[in-house]
Coordinates of C-alpha atoms and ligand atoms in Angstrom, one line a residue:
X218 CA -17.4 47.5 7.4
X219 CA -16.8 51.5 6.7
X220 CA -15.1 53.4 9.1
X221 CA -18.1 55.3 10.0
X222 CA -19.9 52.0 11.0
X223 CA -17.1 50.8 13.2
X224 CA -17.3 54.0 15.0
X225 CA -20.9 53.4 15.8
X226 CA -19.8 49.9 17.4
X227 CA -17.2 51.4 19.5
X228 CA -19.7 54.4 20.3
X229 CA -21.9 52.1 21.4
X230 CA -19.9 49.9 23.4
X231 CA -19.2 52.6 25.7
X232 CA -22.4 53.9 26.6
X233 CA -24.4 52.5 29.5
X234 CA -28.3 53.3 29.6
X235 CA -29.7 52.5 32.9
X236 CA -32.4 53.4 35.5
X237 CA -32.5 53.3 39.4
X238 CA -35.8 51.6 40.7
X239 CA -36.4 52.2 44.4
X240 CA -39.5 53.1 47.1
X241 CA -39.7 56.6 47.5
X242 CA -37.1 57.6 50.5
X243 CA -34.8 54.6 50.0
X244 CA -32.1 57.1 48.4
X245 CA -32.5 57.1 44.6
X246 CA -32.4 60.8 44.4
X247 CA -28.8 60.6 46.8
X248 CA -27.3 58.3 45.1
X249 CA -28.2 59.9 41.5
X250 CA -26.4 63.2 43.1
X251 CA -23.5 60.8 44.1
X252 CA -23.2 59.7 40.6
X253 CA -22.9 62.8 39.2
X254 CA -20.3 63.9 41.6
X255 CA -18.3 60.8 40.6
X256 CA -18.9 61.6 37.0
X257 CA -17.5 65.0 37.3
X258 CA -20.9 66.3 36.4
X259 CA -21.6 68.2 39.2
X260 CA -18.3 69.4 41.2
X261 CA -20.0 69.3 44.5
X262 CA -22.7 68.0 45.8
X263 CA -25.3 70.6 46.6
X264 CA -23.1 73.1 45.6
X265 CA -24.7 74.0 42.0
X266 CA -27.4 76.9 42.7
X267 CA -30.3 77.1 41.4
X268 CA -31.2 79.4 38.2
X269 CA -33.9 81.5 39.1
X270 CA -37.5 81.1 37.4
X271 CA -37.5 77.5 37.4
X272 CA -41.0 75.8 36.6
X273 CA -42.6 73.9 38.9
X274 CA -41.3 70.5 40.4
X275 CA -43.2 67.9 39.3
X276 CA -40.2 65.2 39.1
X277 CA -37.7 63.7 41.8
X278 CA -35.1 65.7 40.1
X279 CA -37.1 68.8 39.8
X280 CA -37.6 68.9 43.7
X281 CA -34.3 67.7 43.9
X282 CA -32.9 70.9 41.9
X283 CA -35.1 72.8 43.7
X284 CA -34.3 71.8 47.5
X285 CA -30.8 71.0 46.5
X286 CA -30.0 73.8 44.3
X287 CA -28.3 70.9 41.7
X288 CA -28.7 71.6 38.1
X289 CA -31.0 69.0 36.7
X290 CA -34.0 68.0 34.9
X291 CA -35.8 65.0 34.8
X292 CA -36.0 62.3 31.6
X293 CA -32.2 61.6 31.0
X294 CA -28.6 62.7 32.7
X295 CA -25.6 61.7 30.6
X296 CA -22.2 62.2 32.2
X297 CA -18.8 60.4 31.4
X298 CA -16.8 58.1 33.4
X299 CA -13.9 56.0 32.8
X300 CA -14.0 57.1 29.1
X301 CA -17.7 55.7 29.3
X302 CA -20.6 57.5 28.6
X303 CA -23.3 57.0 30.9
X304 CA -27.0 57.3 30.4
X305 CA -29.0 57.7 33.5
X306 CA -33.2 57.8 33.0
X307 CA -35.4 59.5 35.4
X308 CA -38.2 56.8 36.8
X309 CA -40.3 59.6 38.4
X310 CA -41.2 57.8 41.7
X311 CA -42.9 59.8 44.1
X312 CA -46.3 61.5 43.9
X313 CA -45.9 61.2 40.3
X314 CA -45.8 57.7 39.9
X315 CA -47.2 56.6 36.8
X316 CA -47.4 54.8 33.5
X317 CA -44.6 56.6 32.3
X318 CA -42.4 55.3 35.0
X319 CA -43.1 51.9 33.4
X320 CA -42.1 53.4 29.7
X321 CA -38.7 54.6 30.8
X322 CA -37.5 51.2 31.8
X323 CA -38.4 49.9 28.1
X324 CA -35.5 52.6 27.3
X325 CA -33.1 51.4 29.6
X326 CA -30.8 48.3 29.1
X327 CA -30.2 47.9 33.1
X328 CA -31.4 48.7 36.4
X329 CA -30.1 49.3 39.7
X330 CA -32.1 48.4 42.4
X331 CA -31.4 51.0 45.7
X332 CA -32.9 49.2 48.9
X333 CA -32.9 50.5 52.6
X334 CA -31.3 48.3 54.7
X335 CA -33.9 48.9 57.2
X336 CA -36.9 48.6 55.0
X337 CA -36.1 46.0 52.4
X338 CA -37.9 45.5 49.5
X339 CA -41.3 47.8 49.6
X340 CA -44.4 48.1 47.6
X341 CA -43.2 50.8 44.8
X342 CA -39.5 48.4 44.2
X343 CA -41.7 45.4 43.9
X344 CA -43.9 46.8 41.3
X345 CA -40.7 48.4 39.4
X346 CA -39.0 44.9 39.5
X347 CA -41.8 43.0 37.9
X348 CA -41.6 45.5 34.7
X349 CA -37.9 44.6 34.8
X350 CA -38.3 40.6 34.9
X351 CA -40.7 41.2 32.0
X352 CA -38.0 42.9 30.2
X353 CA -35.2 40.3 31.5
X354 CA -33.3 43.3 32.6
X355 CA -30.1 43.1 34.4
X356 CA -30.5 44.5 37.8
X357 CA -27.7 45.7 40.0
X358 CA -28.6 45.9 44.0
X359 CA -27.6 48.6 46.2
X360 CA -28.5 48.5 50.1
X361 CA -28.6 51.7 51.4
X362 CA -28.4 53.5 54.4
X363 CA -25.6 51.3 55.7
X364 CA -24.5 54.2 58.1
X365 CA -27.8 53.5 60.2
X366 CA -29.6 51.2 62.0
X367 CA -31.1 48.6 60.0
X368 CA -32.0 44.5 59.2
X369 CA -29.2 41.8 59.0
X370 CA -27.5 41.9 55.7
X371 CA -28.3 37.9 55.1
X372 CA -32.1 38.2 56.2
X373 CA -32.4 41.1 53.2
X374 CA -30.6 38.7 50.5
X375 CA -33.4 36.2 51.6
X376 CA -36.0 38.6 51.3
X377 CA -34.8 39.6 47.9
X378 CA -35.0 36.0 46.7
X379 CA -38.2 35.4 48.5
X380 CA -40.3 38.4 47.2
X381 CA -39.1 39.4 44.0
X382 CA -37.5 35.7 42.5
X383 CA -34.3 37.6 42.0
X384 CA -30.9 35.8 43.6
X385 CA -28.8 38.3 45.1
X386 CA -25.0 37.9 44.5
X387 CA -22.7 39.8 46.9
X388 CA -20.1 41.8 45.3
X389 CA -19.4 43.8 48.4
X390 CA -19.9 42.2 52.3
X391 CA -19.9 44.8 55.1
X392 CA -18.0 44.6 58.0
X393 CA -19.9 45.6 61.2
X394 CA -23.8 46.0 61.6
X395 CA -25.9 48.5 60.0
X396 CA -25.3 51.4 62.7
X397 CA -22.1 50.4 63.4
X398 CA -20.3 50.4 59.9
X399 CA -16.7 49.6 59.8
X400 CA -16.4 49.1 55.6
X401 CA -17.3 46.8 53.2
X402 CA -14.8 43.3 52.0
X403 CA -14.7 43.1 47.9
X404 CA -15.9 39.5 47.6
X405 CA -13.8 39.4 44.1
X406 CA -10.0 40.5 45.2
X407 CA -10.9 40.1 49.2
X408 CA -9.9 43.6 49.8
X409 CA -11.2 45.7 52.9
X410 CA -12.4 49.2 52.4
X411 CA -12.7 51.0 56.0
X412 CA -15.4 53.3 55.7
X413 CA -14.9 56.8 56.8
X414 CA -17.9 59.3 57.5
X415 CA -17.9 62.8 55.3
X416 CA -19.5 65.6 56.1
X417 CA -22.6 64.7 54.4
X418 CA -21.0 63.6 51.0
X419 CA -20.6 66.5 49.8
X420 CA -17.1 65.4 48.0
X421 CA -16.1 62.2 47.0
X422 CA -15.5 59.6 50.0
X423 CA -12.2 58.5 51.3
X424 CA -11.2 55.2 50.5
X425 CA -9.1 53.8 53.0
X426 CA -7.9 50.2 51.7
X427 CA -6.7 48.0 54.5
X428 CA -4.6 44.8 54.3
X429 CA -6.5 42.0 55.7
X430 CA -4.3 41.0 58.5
X431 CA -4.4 44.5 59.9
X432 CA -8.3 45.0 59.4
X433 CA -8.6 41.4 61.2
X434 CA -7.2 42.9 64.2
X435 CA -8.5 46.7 64.2
X436 CA -11.5 45.7 63.4
X437 CA -12.4 43.1 65.8
X438 CA -14.8 42.0 67.0
X439 CA -16.8 42.7 63.3
X440 CA -14.5 41.2 61.2
X441 CA -14.7 37.5 62.1
X442 CA -18.4 37.2 62.1
X443 CA -18.4 38.9 58.5
X444 CA -15.8 36.2 57.6
X445 CA -18.4 34.1 58.5
X446 CA -20.8 35.3 56.5
X447 CA -18.7 35.7 53.5
X448 CA -17.7 31.5 54.1
X449 CA -21.4 30.8 54.0
X450 CA -22.1 33.1 50.7
X451 CA -19.3 31.1 49.2
X452 CA -20.4 27.6 50.5
X453 CA -24.0 28.4 48.8
X454 CA -22.8 29.3 45.7
X455 CA -23.3 33.4 46.0
X456 CA -20.5 34.3 43.9
X457 CA -21.2 37.0 41.4
X458 CA -22.1 35.6 37.8
X459 CA -22.5 37.6 34.9
X460 CA -24.1 35.1 32.8
X461 CA -27.2 34.9 35.0
X462 CA -27.1 38.9 35.6
X463 CA -27.2 39.5 32.0
X464 CA -30.0 37.0 31.9
X465 CA -32.3 39.0 34.7
X466 CA -31.7 36.3 37.2
X467 CA -28.8 37.3 39.2
X468 CA -28.4 41.2 40.9
X469 CA -24.7 41.9 42.0
X470 CA -25.6 43.0 45.3
X471 CA -23.7 46.3 46.9
X472 CA -23.6 47.9 50.2
X473 CA -23.4 51.3 51.2
X474 CA -24.2 54.7 52.3
X475 CA -25.0 56.6 49.4
X476 CA -25.5 60.3 52.1
X477 CA -21.6 59.6 53.1
X478 CA -20.8 58.4 49.3
X479 CA -19.6 55.3 50.9
X480 CA -19.6 52.4 47.8
X481 CA -20.4 54.7 45.3
X482 CA -17.4 54.0 43.7
X483 CA -17.9 50.4 43.6
X484 CA -21.4 50.4 42.0
X485 CA -20.2 52.6 39.7
X486 CA -17.5 50.8 38.5
X487 CA -20.1 47.7 38.5
X488 CA -22.0 49.7 35.7
X489 CA -19.1 50.2 33.4
X490 CA -17.4 46.4 34.2
X491 CA -21.1 44.1 34.1
X492 CA -23.5 46.1 32.8
X493 CA -24.2 45.4 28.8
X494 CA -23.5 48.2 26.7
X495 CA -26.5 48.3 24.2
X496 CA -26.8 46.2 21.5
X497 CA -28.9 44.9 18.6
X498 CA -32.8 45.9 19.3
X499 CA -35.1 43.3 18.5
X500 CA -38.0 44.8 15.7
X501 CA -41.5 44.1 15.2
X502 CA -40.4 40.8 13.2
X503 CA -38.6 39.5 16.2
X504 CA -34.9 40.4 13.9
X505 CA -32.3 41.7 16.0
X506 CA -31.2 45.4 14.4
X507 CA -27.3 45.5 14.1
X508 CA -26.6 48.7 15.6
X509 CA -24.4 49.7 12.5
X510 CA -27.3 50.1 10.4
X511 CA -28.9 53.1 9.5
X512 CA -30.4 55.9 11.9
X513 CA -33.4 53.7 14.2
X514 CA -34.9 54.9 17.7
X515 CA -38.3 54.5 19.1
X516 CA -40.0 57.2 21.8
X517 CA -40.6 56.1 25.0
X518 CA -41.5 59.5 26.4
X519 CA -43.9 62.3 25.4
X520 CA -44.2 65.4 27.4
X521 CA -46.3 68.4 26.5
X522 CA -46.0 71.9 28.2
X523 CA -42.2 71.0 30.1
X524 CA -41.7 74.9 28.9
X525 CA -44.5 77.2 30.1
X526 CA -42.7 79.7 28.2
X527 CA -43.3 77.9 24.9
X528 CA -46.5 75.8 24.9
X529 CA -44.6 72.7 23.0
X530 CA -44.1 69.1 22.9
X531 CA -41.0 67.1 23.6
X532 CA -40.5 63.2 22.4
X533 CA -37.9 61.5 23.6
X534 CA -36.6 59.0 21.6
X535 CA -33.9 55.9 22.6
X536 CA -31.2 55.6 20.0
X537 CA -31.3 51.8 18.6
X538 CA -29.0 52.0 15.8
X539 CA -26.9 54.5 13.7
X540 CA -25.6 57.9 14.2
X541 CA -27.9 60.4 14.8
X542 CA -27.1 64.2 13.4
X543 CA -29.2 66.7 13.9
X544 CA -30.6 68.4 10.9
X545 CA -31.3 64.7 9.1
X546 CA -34.9 63.8 8.2
X547 CA -36.1 61.0 9.2
X548 CA -39.2 58.4 8.1
X549 CA -41.9 57.8 11.1
X550 CA -43.2 54.7 11.6
X551 CA -46.9 54.0 11.7
X552 CA -47.3 57.4 9.2
X553 CA -44.6 57.0 7.0
X554 CA -44.3 60.8 6.7
X555 CA -40.9 62.1 7.0
X556 CA -40.0 64.0 10.2
X557 CA -37.4 66.9 10.4
X558 CA -35.1 66.9 13.1
X559 CA -33.6 70.5 13.0
X560 CA -34.9 71.1 17.1
X561 CA -33.6 67.9 18.4
X562 CA -31.9 68.6 21.7
X563 CA -30.3 67.1 24.7
X564 CA -32.1 66.9 28.0
X565 CA -29.3 67.4 30.6
X566 CA -29.9 70.7 32.3
X567 CA -32.5 72.7 32.7
X568 CA -31.8 74.3 29.4
X569 CA -31.8 72.8 26.5
X570 CA -28.8 72.1 24.9
X571 CA -29.0 71.6 21.1
X572 CA -27.6 68.0 20.4
X573 CA -25.6 67.4 17.2
X574 CA -24.7 63.8 17.0
X575 CA -26.2 60.7 19.1
X576 CA -25.5 57.3 19.6
X577 CA -27.0 54.1 20.3
X578 CA -28.0 54.3 23.9
X579 CA -28.0 57.6 24.1
X580 CA -31.5 59.5 24.6
X581 CA -32.6 63.0 22.4
X582 CA -35.4 65.3 22.6
X583 CA -37.4 66.1 19.8
X584 CA -39.2 69.4 20.2
X585 CA -42.6 70.0 18.8
X586 CA -42.8 66.7 17.8
X587 CA -46.8 66.9 17.5
X588 CA -47.2 63.9 15.3
X589 CA -45.1 61.4 17.4
X590 CA -46.6 59.1 19.9
X591 CA -45.1 56.7 22.6
X592 CA -44.2 53.5 20.8
X593 CA -43.6 54.9 17.4
X594 CA -40.5 54.7 15.5
X595 CA -38.3 57.2 13.5
X596 CA -35.6 56.1 10.9
X597 CA -33.3 56.6 8.3
X598 CA -33.5 55.0 4.9
X599 CA -35.1 51.3 4.6
X600 CA -38.3 51.1 6.9
X601 CA -38.1 49.7 10.4
X602 CA -40.5 49.3 13.5
X603 CA -39.7 48.3 16.7
X604 CA -42.2 46.4 19.0
X605 CA -44.9 48.5 20.9
X606 CA -44.0 49.3 24.9
X607 CA -46.0 47.2 26.9
X608 CA -46.9 48.3 30.0
X609 CA -48.9 46.4 33.5
X610 CA -52.8 46.8 33.4
X611 CA -54.0 50.1 35.2
X612 CA -54.6 49.8 39.3
X613 CA -57.1 52.7 38.9
X614 CA -60.4 54.0 37.5
X615 CA -62.2 56.8 37.6
X616 CA -65.4 58.4 35.6
X617 CA -64.7 61.9 33.6
X618 CA -67.3 64.3 32.9
X619 CA -67.2 67.7 31.7
X620 CA -68.4 69.8 34.4
X621 CA -70.3 72.5 31.8
X622 CA -72.0 70.7 29.1
X623 CA -71.3 73.7 26.9
X624 CA -67.5 73.1 26.9
X625 CA -68.0 69.8 25.5
X626 CA -66.5 70.0 22.7
X627 CA -63.2 71.1 24.3
X628 CA -63.8 68.3 26.5
X629 CA -63.4 65.6 23.8
X630 CA -60.7 66.9 22.0
X631 CA -58.2 67.3 25.4
X632 CA -59.5 64.0 25.8
X633 CA -58.3 62.9 22.6
X634 CA -55.1 64.4 23.1
X635 CA -54.3 63.4 26.5
X636 CA -55.3 59.6 25.6
X637 CA -52.6 59.9 22.8
X638 CA -50.0 61.1 24.8
X639 CA -50.6 58.7 27.5
X640 CA -51.4 61.1 30.2
X641 CA -54.2 58.2 31.1
X642 CA -56.1 55.8 29.4
X643 CA -59.2 56.5 27.9
X644 CA -61.6 53.4 28.2
X645 CA -65.4 53.5 26.6
X646 CA -68.7 51.4 26.2
X647 CA -71.3 52.0 24.1
X648 CA -73.7 53.7 26.6
X649 CA -71.4 56.3 28.1
X650 CA -69.2 56.9 25.1
X651 CA -67.4 60.1 25.4
X652 CA -69.7 61.9 28.0
X653 CA -68.9 59.6 30.9
X654 CA -65.3 58.1 29.8
X655 CA -63.6 56.2 32.6
X656 CA -60.1 56.9 32.9
X657 CA -57.5 54.5 34.3
X658 CA -53.8 55.0 35.4
X659 CA -51.4 53.3 37.7
X660 CA -50.8 56.6 39.8
X661 CA -53.2 58.9 41.1
X662 CA -51.1 62.0 40.0
X663 CA -52.0 60.9 36.5
X664 CA -55.6 61.8 36.9
X665 CA -54.6 65.1 38.3
X666 CA -52.3 66.1 35.7
X667 CA -55.5 65.3 33.4
X668 CA -57.9 67.4 35.1
X669 CA -55.3 70.1 35.6
X670 CA -54.4 69.7 31.6
X671 CA -57.8 69.6 30.4
X672 CA -59.1 72.7 32.3
X673 CA -55.6 74.8 31.4
X674 CA -54.9 74.0 27.6
X675 CA -58.5 73.1 26.5
X676 CA -61.0 75.3 28.9
X677 CA -62.9 72.3 29.9
X678 CA -63.0 71.7 33.6
X679 CA -63.5 68.1 34.5
X680 CA -64.8 66.3 37.0
X681 CA -63.4 62.8 38.0
X682 CA -65.3 60.4 40.4
X683 CA -63.7 57.3 41.3
X684 CA -65.2 53.8 39.9
X685 CA -65.9 50.3 41.9
X686 CA -63.5 48.6 39.6
X687 CA -60.6 47.9 41.2
X688 CA -58.1 45.7 38.4
X689 CA -58.2 45.2 34.8
X690 CA -56.9 42.5 32.7
X691 CA -56.4 43.0 28.8
X692 CA -58.8 40.5 27.3
X693 CA -59.7 39.3 23.9
X694 CA -63.7 39.3 21.8
X695 CA -64.3 35.8 23.0
X696 CA -63.4 36.2 26.8
X697 CA -65.1 39.6 26.5
X698 CA -68.5 37.4 24.8
X699 CA -68.5 35.3 28.4
X700 CA -67.1 38.5 30.8
X701 CA -70.6 39.9 29.5
X702 CA -72.6 37.7 31.1
X703 CA -70.7 37.5 34.0
X704 CA -71.4 39.6 37.4
X705 CA -68.4 41.6 39.3
X706 CA -67.3 42.4 35.7
X707 CA -67.3 44.8 32.4
X708 CA -65.5 45.5 29.3
X709 CA -64.2 48.6 28.1
X710 CA -62.6 49.1 24.9
X711 CA -59.1 51.6 25.3
X712 CA -59.0 54.4 22.7
X713 CA -56.3 52.2 20.7
X714 CA -58.8 49.4 20.2
X715 CA -57.5 46.8 22.8
X716 CA -60.1 45.5 25.1
X717 CA -60.1 45.6 29.0
X718 CA -61.9 43.8 31.7
X719 CA -62.4 45.7 34.7
X720 CA -63.3 43.6 38.0
X721 CA -64.5 44.7 41.1
X722 CA -62.3 42.8 43.5
X723 CA -59.0 40.8 43.1
X724 CA -60.4 37.8 44.8
X725 CA -63.1 37.6 42.0
X726 CA -60.8 37.8 39.5
X727 CA -58.7 34.9 41.3
X728 CA -62.2 33.1 41.1
X729 CA -62.6 33.8 37.6
X730 CA -59.1 32.8 36.6
X731 CA -59.6 29.1 38.6
X732 CA -62.8 28.8 36.9
X733 CA -61.6 29.3 33.3
X734 CA -58.2 28.9 32.7
X735 CA -59.0 28.7 29.5
X736 CA -60.2 32.7 29.3
X737 CA -57.5 35.7 28.3
X738 CA -57.2 37.6 30.9
X739 CA -53.5 38.9 30.6
X740 CA -52.0 41.5 33.3
X741 CA -49.4 43.0 30.8
X742 CA -50.7 45.6 28.2
X743 CA -49.4 46.7 25.1
X744 CA -49.5 50.3 24.1
Ligands
G4P19 P1 -35.6 59.3 47.0 O1 -35.0 60.2 45.8 O2 -35.5 57.4 46.8 O3 -37.1 59.7 47.8 O4 -34.8 59.4 48.2 P2 -33.7 60.8 48.8 O5 -32.4 60.6 48.5 O6 -34.7 61.8 48.6 O7 -33.8 60.2 49.9 C1 -34.4 60.3 51.1 C2 -34.1 60.4 52.8 O8 -33.2 59.5 53.2 C3 -33.3 61.9 52.9 O9 -33.4 62.1 53.7 C4 -31.7 61.3 52.3 O10 -30.6 62.2 52.9 C5 -31.4 60.2 53.4 N1 -30.5 59.5 52.9 C6 -30.3 58.7 51.6 N2 -29.4 58.0 51.6 C7 -28.8 57.9 52.8 C8 -28.3 57.2 53.5 O11 -27.0 56.6 53.2 N3 -28.3 57.4 54.4 C9 -28.8 57.7 55.3 N4 -28.3 57.7 56.8 N5 -29.9 58.6 54.9 C10 -29.7 58.2 53.5 P3 -34.6 63.5 54.3 O12 -34.1 63.6 55.7 O13 -35.9 63.1 53.8 O14 -33.5 64.9 53.6 P4 -32.6 65.6 53.9 O15 -32.9 66.3 54.7 O16 -31.3 64.6 54.4 O17 -32.0 66.0 52.5

């Protein structure tokens, strides 16, 4: 192995690439801000002033940027901690929940699931976790907002196990109840760390380690119940276990309060100590591609018009092997055409910084990447292609029509472009074709973005009206044949040729599945 090649393995080993999944309001933004604070990427949470002329907020992080004046932008935040490079990928969550959210998880090596202790497992977390499970993504759990009243921690653990089928293994355990929070015991070392309220956590939390015997006296009456609970956890074998965590079966669990920074360091340390570094990515032939092979990566997100000042299109590429150097010419799969990388950028910061090199686990933004689509591979030297990115079947359906029929040409062009970018899925049948295609999505905002862009970028105003369809499944030609004569079902063809069966009721679908177990009705759809 040459020096440069072994350097790649060492660079990969010190990287951690992960995403935070949570339900809106559980504290993802706050935790992100605190991770940046601990990583030294911002000097004081809430202190970095927003620069003027910022674009309209469309993602959580842009909201954060505006509301709290933190100078960050969506997609990926890179910072260092303990000689490691951490890539935190944004999973758009609030109003802009979309298929992008799923795709981002394809670029992550681990996830942090944030739960509000008062609310437990909520709908969006469940949905996102399904994606993590489909990819066997190792997931850490952070029970947040312990500084205020909430639910019993043991009950929360049961809920995680019952509702999402992930076995929580507490690393830290609370002393005191939510709202009367005294601190945490690290179950590995037995150390007690006392909770101190900081003023909204604008600086790192003071960490007071207290001797167990002293804690037992000072924290009575909370100490005894906490000890009993720890004994119970020991008895049921709920100890953190690296093997089952890496297999996506158990989840090391942390207790804290992102707002006051408490527990943030425990989590960050665990990311370094337990979460996996980038490893060989499996290619389309099922072969793991060694990290030291020449450069390769895949596109997991494409965003057009990020900067209204320059109409552009940025493709975000997750590096899988080799060393990326700006200026290198890569090959684009599937077209086989060369792709110049003169305009590669890093994506931290509201301004684009030119990126000169990147290693496995990193994300690069390629500007003016008109030919790059989601799931495409870029590589150096001999050809390689990574599998397309699977997503979940869409859940929202609407018909789109051009308001002004004289603009039909523009409507059609926009439709093709936005379908290719993955803004929405475009479905057709022989009767409606391009006149009234069906749009499918997982988040309502996808339709809004589609309508807005079609009108402003292509000059074709659209009318969007919901259809009666409620649920979709990927199907095949032979099942499609049966479904054509089944009431309450119809089969449409997606732009890329995938057949999607649409049903007017989830119950009806269940019944069809029960009656015809041999039919192909798959909830996971590959892009
Ligand atoms: P999200 O990105 O997951 O949607 O959640 P976000 O971080 O924006 O947090 C949602 C609300 O919960 C915010 O309050 C935030 O301050 C609060 N929060 C987050 N973590 C904690 C915590 O550990 N303890 C407590 N007590 N609150 C927490 P807000 O009122 O919506 O905003 P703000 O006015 O506080 O900024």
